Short mmCIF file of C-alpha atoms in Angstrom, two decimals:
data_model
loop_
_atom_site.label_atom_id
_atom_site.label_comp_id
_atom_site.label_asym_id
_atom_site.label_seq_id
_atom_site.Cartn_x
_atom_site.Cartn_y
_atom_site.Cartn_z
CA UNK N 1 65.76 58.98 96.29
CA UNK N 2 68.95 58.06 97.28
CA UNK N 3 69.06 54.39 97.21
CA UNK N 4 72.18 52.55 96.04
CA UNK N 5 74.00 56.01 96.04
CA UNK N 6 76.78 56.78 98.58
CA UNK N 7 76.24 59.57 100.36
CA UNK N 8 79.59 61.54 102.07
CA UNK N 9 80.26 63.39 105.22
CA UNK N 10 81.65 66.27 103.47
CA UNK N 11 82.33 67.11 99.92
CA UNK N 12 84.78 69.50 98.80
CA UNK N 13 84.34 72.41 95.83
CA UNK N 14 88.13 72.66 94.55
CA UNK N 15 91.36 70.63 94.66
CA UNK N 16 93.85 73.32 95.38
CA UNK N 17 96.03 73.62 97.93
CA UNK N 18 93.23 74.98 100.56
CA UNK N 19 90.96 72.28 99.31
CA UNK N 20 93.40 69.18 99.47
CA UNK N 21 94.54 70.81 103.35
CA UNK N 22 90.66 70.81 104.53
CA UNK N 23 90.36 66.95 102.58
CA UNK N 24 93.06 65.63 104.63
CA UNK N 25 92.30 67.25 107.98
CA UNK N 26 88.32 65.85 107.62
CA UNK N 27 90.33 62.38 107.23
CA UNK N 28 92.03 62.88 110.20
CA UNK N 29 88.93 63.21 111.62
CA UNK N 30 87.73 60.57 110.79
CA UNK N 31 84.84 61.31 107.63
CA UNK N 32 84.32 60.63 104.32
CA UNK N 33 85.17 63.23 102.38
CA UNK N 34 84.88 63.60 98.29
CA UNK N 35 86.51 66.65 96.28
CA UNK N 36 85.06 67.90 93.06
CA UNK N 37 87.93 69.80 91.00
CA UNK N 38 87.24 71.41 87.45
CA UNK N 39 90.78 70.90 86.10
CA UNK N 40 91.99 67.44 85.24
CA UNK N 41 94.69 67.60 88.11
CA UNK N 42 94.95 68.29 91.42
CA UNK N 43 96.70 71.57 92.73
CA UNK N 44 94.88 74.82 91.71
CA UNK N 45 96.42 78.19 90.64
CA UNK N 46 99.61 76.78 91.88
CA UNK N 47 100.00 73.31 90.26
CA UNK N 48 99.15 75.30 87.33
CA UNK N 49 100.57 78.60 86.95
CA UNK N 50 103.50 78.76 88.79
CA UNK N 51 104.80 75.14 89.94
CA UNK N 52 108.37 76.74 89.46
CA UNK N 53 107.48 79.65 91.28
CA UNK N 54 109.06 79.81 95.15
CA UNK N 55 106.24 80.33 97.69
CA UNK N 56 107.62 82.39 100.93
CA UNK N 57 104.57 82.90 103.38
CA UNK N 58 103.77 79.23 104.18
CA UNK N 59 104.75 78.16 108.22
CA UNK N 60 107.61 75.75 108.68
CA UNK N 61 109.11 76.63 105.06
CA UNK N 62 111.47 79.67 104.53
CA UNK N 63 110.85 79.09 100.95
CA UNK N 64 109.37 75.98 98.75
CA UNK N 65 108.33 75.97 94.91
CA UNK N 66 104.27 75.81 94.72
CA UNK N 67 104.35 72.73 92.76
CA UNK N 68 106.49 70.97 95.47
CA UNK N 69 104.03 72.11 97.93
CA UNK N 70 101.26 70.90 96.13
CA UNK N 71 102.87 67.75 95.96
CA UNK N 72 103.74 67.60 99.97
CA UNK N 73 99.89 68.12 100.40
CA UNK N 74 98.41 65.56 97.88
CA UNK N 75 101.22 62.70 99.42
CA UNK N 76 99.74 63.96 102.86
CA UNK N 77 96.42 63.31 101.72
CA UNK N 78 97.33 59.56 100.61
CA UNK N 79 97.05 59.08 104.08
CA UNK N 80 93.30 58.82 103.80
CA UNK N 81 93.11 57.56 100.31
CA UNK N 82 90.60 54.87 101.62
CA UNK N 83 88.00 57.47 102.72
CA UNK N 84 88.94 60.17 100.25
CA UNK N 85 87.14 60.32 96.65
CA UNK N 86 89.15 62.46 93.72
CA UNK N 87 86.38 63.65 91.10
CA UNK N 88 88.78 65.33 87.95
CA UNK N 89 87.36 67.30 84.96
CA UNK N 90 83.45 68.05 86.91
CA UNK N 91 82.46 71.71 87.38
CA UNK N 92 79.76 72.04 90.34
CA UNK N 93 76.61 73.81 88.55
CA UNK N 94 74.09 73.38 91.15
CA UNK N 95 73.25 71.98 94.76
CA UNK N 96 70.26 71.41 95.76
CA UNK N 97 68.98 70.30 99.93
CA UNK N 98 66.19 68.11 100.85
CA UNK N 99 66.14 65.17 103.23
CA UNK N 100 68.61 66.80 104.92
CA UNK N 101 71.02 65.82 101.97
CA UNK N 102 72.94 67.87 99.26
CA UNK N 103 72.22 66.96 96.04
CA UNK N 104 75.22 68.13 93.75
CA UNK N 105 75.29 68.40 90.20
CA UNK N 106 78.10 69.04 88.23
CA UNK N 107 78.67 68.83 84.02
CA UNK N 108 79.02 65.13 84.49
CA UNK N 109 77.16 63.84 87.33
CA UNK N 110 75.16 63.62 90.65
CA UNK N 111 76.85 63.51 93.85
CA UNK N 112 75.17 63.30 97.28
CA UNK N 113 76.78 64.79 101.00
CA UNK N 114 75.84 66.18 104.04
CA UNK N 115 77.87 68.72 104.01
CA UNK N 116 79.80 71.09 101.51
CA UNK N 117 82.78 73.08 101.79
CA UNK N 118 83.57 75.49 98.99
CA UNK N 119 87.24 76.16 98.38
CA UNK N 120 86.98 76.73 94.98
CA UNK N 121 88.85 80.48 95.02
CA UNK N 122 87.48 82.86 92.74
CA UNK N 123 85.60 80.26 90.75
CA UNK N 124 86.28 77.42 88.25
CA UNK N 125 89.80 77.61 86.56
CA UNK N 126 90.07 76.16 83.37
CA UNK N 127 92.35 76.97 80.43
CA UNK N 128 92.32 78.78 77.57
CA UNK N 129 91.71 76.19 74.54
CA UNK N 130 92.39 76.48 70.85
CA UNK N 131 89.07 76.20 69.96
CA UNK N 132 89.31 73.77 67.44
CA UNK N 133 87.05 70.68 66.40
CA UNK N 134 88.03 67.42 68.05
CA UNK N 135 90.69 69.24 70.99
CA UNK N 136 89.06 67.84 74.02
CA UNK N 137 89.95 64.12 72.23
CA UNK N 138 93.55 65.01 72.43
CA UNK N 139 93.39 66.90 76.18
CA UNK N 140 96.01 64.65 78.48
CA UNK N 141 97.27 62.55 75.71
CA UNK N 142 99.65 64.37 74.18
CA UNK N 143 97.73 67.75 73.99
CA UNK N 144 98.95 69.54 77.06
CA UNK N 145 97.89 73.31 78.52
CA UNK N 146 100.61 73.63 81.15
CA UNK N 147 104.16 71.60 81.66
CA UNK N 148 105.20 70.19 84.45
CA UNK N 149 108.23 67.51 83.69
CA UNK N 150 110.17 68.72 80.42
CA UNK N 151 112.01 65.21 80.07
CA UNK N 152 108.35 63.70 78.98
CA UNK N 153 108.96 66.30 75.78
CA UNK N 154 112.49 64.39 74.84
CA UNK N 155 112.96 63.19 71.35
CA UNK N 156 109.64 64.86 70.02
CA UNK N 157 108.41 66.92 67.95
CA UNK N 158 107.02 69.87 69.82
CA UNK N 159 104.31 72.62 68.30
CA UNK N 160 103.82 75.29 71.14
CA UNK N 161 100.59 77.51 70.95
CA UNK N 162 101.32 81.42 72.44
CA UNK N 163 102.75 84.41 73.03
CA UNK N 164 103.49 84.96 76.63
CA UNK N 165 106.32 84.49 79.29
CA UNK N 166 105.01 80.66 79.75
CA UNK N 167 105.25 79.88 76.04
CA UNK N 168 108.18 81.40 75.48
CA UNK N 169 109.42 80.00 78.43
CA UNK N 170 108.36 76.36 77.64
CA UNK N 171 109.99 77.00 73.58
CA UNK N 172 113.53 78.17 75.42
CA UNK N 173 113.45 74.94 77.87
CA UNK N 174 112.74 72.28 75.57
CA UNK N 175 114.77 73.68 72.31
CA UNK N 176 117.75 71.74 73.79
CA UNK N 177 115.51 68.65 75.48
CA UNK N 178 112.95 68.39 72.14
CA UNK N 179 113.46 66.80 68.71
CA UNK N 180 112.13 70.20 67.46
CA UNK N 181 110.41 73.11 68.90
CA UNK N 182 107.83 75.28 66.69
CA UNK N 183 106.41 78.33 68.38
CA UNK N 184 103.27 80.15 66.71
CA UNK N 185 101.96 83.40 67.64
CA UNK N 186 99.03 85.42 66.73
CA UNK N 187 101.11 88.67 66.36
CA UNK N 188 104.91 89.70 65.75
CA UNK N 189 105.53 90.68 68.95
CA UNK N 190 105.66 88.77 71.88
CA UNK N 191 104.00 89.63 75.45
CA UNK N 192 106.74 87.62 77.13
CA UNK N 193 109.70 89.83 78.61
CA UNK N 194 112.16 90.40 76.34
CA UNK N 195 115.58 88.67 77.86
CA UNK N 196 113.26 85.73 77.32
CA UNK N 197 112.42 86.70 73.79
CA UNK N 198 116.09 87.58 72.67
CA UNK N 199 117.36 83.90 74.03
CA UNK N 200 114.22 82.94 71.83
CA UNK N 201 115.41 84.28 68.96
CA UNK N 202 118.72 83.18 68.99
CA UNK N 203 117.48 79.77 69.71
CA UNK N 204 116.86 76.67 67.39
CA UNK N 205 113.29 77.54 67.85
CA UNK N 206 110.94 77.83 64.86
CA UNK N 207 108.97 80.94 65.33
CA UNK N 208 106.32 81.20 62.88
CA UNK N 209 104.51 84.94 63.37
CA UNK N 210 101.73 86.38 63.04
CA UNK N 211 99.69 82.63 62.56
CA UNK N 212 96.35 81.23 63.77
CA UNK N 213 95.48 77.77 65.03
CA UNK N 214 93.00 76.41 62.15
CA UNK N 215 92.86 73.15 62.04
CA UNK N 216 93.73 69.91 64.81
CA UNK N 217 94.29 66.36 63.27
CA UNK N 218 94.26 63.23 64.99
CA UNK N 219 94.42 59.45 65.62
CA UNK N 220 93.51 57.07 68.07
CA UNK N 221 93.28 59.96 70.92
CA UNK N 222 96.29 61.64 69.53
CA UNK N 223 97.10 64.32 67.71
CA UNK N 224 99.01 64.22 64.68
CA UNK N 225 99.36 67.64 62.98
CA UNK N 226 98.34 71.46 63.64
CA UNK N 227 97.29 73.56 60.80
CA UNK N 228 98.07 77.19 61.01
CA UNK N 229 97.22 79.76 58.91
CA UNK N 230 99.20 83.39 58.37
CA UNK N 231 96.77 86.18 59.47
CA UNK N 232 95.44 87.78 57.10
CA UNK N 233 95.92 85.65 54.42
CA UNK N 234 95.34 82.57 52.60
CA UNK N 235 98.83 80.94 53.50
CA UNK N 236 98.80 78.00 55.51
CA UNK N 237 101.39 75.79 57.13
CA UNK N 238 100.83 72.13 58.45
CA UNK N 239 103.09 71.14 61.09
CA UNK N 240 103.32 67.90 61.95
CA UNK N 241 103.59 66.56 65.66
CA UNK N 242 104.31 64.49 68.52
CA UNK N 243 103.08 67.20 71.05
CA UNK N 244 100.87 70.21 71.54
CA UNK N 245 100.67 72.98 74.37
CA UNK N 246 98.07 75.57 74.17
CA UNK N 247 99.63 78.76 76.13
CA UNK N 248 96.78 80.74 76.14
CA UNK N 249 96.77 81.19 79.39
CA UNK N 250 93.95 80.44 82.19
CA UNK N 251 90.31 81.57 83.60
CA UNK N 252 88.35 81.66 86.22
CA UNK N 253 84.95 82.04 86.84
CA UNK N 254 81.99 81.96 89.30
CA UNK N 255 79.36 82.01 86.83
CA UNK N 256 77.74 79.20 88.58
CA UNK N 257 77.53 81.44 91.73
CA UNK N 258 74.10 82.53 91.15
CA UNK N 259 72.54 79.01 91.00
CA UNK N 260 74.22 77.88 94.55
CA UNK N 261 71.64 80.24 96.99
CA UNK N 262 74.18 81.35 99.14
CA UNK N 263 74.62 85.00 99.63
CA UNK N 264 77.82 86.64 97.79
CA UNK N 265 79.04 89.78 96.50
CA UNK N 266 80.68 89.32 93.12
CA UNK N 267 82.95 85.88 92.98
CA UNK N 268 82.98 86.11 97.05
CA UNK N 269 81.20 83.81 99.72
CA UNK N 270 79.91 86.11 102.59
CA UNK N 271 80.71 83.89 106.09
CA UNK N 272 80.20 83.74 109.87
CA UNK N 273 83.41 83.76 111.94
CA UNK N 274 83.02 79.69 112.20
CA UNK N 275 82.83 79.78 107.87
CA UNK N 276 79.13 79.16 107.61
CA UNK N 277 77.17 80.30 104.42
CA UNK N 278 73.58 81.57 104.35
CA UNK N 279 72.80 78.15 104.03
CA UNK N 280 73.10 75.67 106.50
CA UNK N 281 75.65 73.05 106.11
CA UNK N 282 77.55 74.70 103.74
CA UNK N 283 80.89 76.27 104.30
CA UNK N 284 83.30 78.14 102.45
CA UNK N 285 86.89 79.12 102.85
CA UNK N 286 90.01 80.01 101.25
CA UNK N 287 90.06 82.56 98.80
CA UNK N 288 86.38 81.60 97.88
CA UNK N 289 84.76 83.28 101.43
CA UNK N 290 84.89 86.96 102.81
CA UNK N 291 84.89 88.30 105.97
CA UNK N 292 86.13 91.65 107.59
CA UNK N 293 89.68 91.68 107.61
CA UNK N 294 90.25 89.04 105.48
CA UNK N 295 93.90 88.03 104.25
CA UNK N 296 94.32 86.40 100.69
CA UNK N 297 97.01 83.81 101.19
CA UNK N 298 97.35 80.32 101.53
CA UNK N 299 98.36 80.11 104.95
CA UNK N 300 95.09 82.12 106.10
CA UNK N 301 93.07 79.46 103.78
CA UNK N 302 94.86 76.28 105.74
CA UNK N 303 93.82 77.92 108.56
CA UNK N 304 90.25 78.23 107.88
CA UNK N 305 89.97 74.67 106.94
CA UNK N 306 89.75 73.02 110.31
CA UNK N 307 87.20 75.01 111.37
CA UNK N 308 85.33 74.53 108.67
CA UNK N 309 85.76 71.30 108.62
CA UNK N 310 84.69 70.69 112.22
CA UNK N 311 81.73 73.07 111.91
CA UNK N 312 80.63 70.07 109.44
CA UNK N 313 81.21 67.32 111.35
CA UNK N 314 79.04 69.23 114.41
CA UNK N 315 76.07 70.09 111.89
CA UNK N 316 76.44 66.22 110.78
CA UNK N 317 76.33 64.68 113.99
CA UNK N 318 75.02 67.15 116.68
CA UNK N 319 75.04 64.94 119.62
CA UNK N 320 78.20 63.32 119.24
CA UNK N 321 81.18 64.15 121.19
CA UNK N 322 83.40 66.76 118.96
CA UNK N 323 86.16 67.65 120.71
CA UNK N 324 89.40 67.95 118.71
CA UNK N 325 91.80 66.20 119.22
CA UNK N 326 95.97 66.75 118.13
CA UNK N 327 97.04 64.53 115.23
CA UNK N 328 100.15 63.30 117.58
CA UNK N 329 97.46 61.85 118.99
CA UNK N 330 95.33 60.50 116.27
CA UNK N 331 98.99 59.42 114.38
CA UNK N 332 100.93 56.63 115.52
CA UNK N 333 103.35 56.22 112.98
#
């Protein structure tokens, strides 16, 4: 059954910060390790939501934006990059034992492992899309959901997609880095807080109120124009493009839960003190598990991961000697 296929040590449900932390300590000791992430980047809630945002309860730094800390922990991981495997854009459905190996299958493809470690937090998390025909052509090109460098926006023609504190955020920052800036909203008002919206208004921004995404043209990957249309009414307005964020904002979801037998109570992994499931060789930590007295925060997940990860690597090879030993150790730099 599993001829020609590589089978991993340990394979990894999410590639946020808890996720890429429990990846790099299973190369330090010494596995194969692959991690299956549902966004098309690495980094989680963080990477995403808040890269600007300063994070305060992480050891050794009195305060460091999430995105930088994401980045700190995927240059850590480069360290293993030979025995590490990045799988972007693949959203874990089912998993399935027998042989003594997991059989994992995600919206894209099969993946086999001995082990699994879910650090997926409270399920997938995936944006908000327009829900137009042809979007997921454009996705990464030059149809973006959240922003990380503004300069790549310089010179263009920018159509923003939104109504909250990141869109109106992303319109202010780029109306003096940008070509133009349009900003469309569904309403008149705007959700975002309102210092934000007066420097908005008194910007060079384009604010075209209360319009509806209706229709997404393209090229070659790329899209070209947006098509908005006034709400309630005929009216519509075609605005040509170099650029597109969506700013609808972000879900998550454990829907495929259900389908993983493990026992859980709503979009939580019941564990054992050592981070075992109700299902042998599976593992969950980080937001994702639950246990008495749990704390939600990052540094409790990075925590966790070690001994999750070394749980695995005694249910993978029983008989072998396990002791742990310190990365000055293991390091020699």
């Amino acid at each position: 059954m599993f001829d020609n296929q590589e089978i991993y040590d340990i394979t990894i449900v999410g590639g946020g910060p808890v996720g890429l932390f429990a990846a790099f300590y299973a190369g330090l000791r010494g596995v194969s390790v692959k991690v299956i992430e549902s966004l098309s980047e690495l980094g989680g809630q963080p990477a995403i939501l808040y890269p600007e945002k300063m994070v305060y309860d992480v050891p050794a730094f009195p305060a460091i934006p999430a995105g930088e800390l994401v980045d700190n922990l995927i240059e850590q991981l480069k360290r293993f990059e030979d025995r590490t495997t990045i799988c972007l854009k693949e959203e874990v459905q089912t998993f399935e034992k027998k042989d003594g190996i997991f059989t994992i299958q995600t919206n894209k493809a099969q993946h086999f492992s001995k082990t699994i470690i879910i650090a997926c937090g409270n399920g997938a998390f995936a944006p908000r899309p327009l829900g137009l025909e042809g979007e997921e052509d454009y996705a990464d090109n030059n149809l973006f959901y959240n922003v990380h460098k503004l300069d790549q926006f310089a010179g263009q023609n920018v159509v923003i997609c939104g109504g909250g504190d990141s869109a109106v955020d992303w319109a202010n920052a780029l109306d003096k880095i940008a070509s133009s800036v349009t900003l469309v909203h569904r309403r008149d008002a705007f959700r975002a807080h309102e210092h934000s919206v007066e420097v908005l208004k008194e910007s060079g921004v384009k604010i075209l109120t209360p319009y509806v995404p209706l229709v997404l043209t393209g090229e070659n990957g790329r899209a070209t124009s947006l098509t908005v249309q006034k709400v309630k009414s005929d009216e519509t307005v075609e605005l040509p493009l170099d650029a597109l964020i969506v700013s609808f904002g972000f879900s998550t979801s454990n829907k495929n839960l259900k389908n993983w037998n493990i026992d859980h109570k709503r979009s939580s992994i019941n564990v054992s003190p050592l981070f075992e499931t109700s299902q042998e060789g599976v593992y969950a930590i980080g937001d994702a598990a639950q246990y008495e007295g749990k704390v939600d925060l990052i540094a409790t997940g990075f925590g966790e991961a070690p001994t999750a990860i070394n749980q695995a690597i005694k249910y993978i090879y029983p008989d072998s000697d396990n002791r742990v030993v310190h990365s000055t150790s293991l390091i020699k730099d």
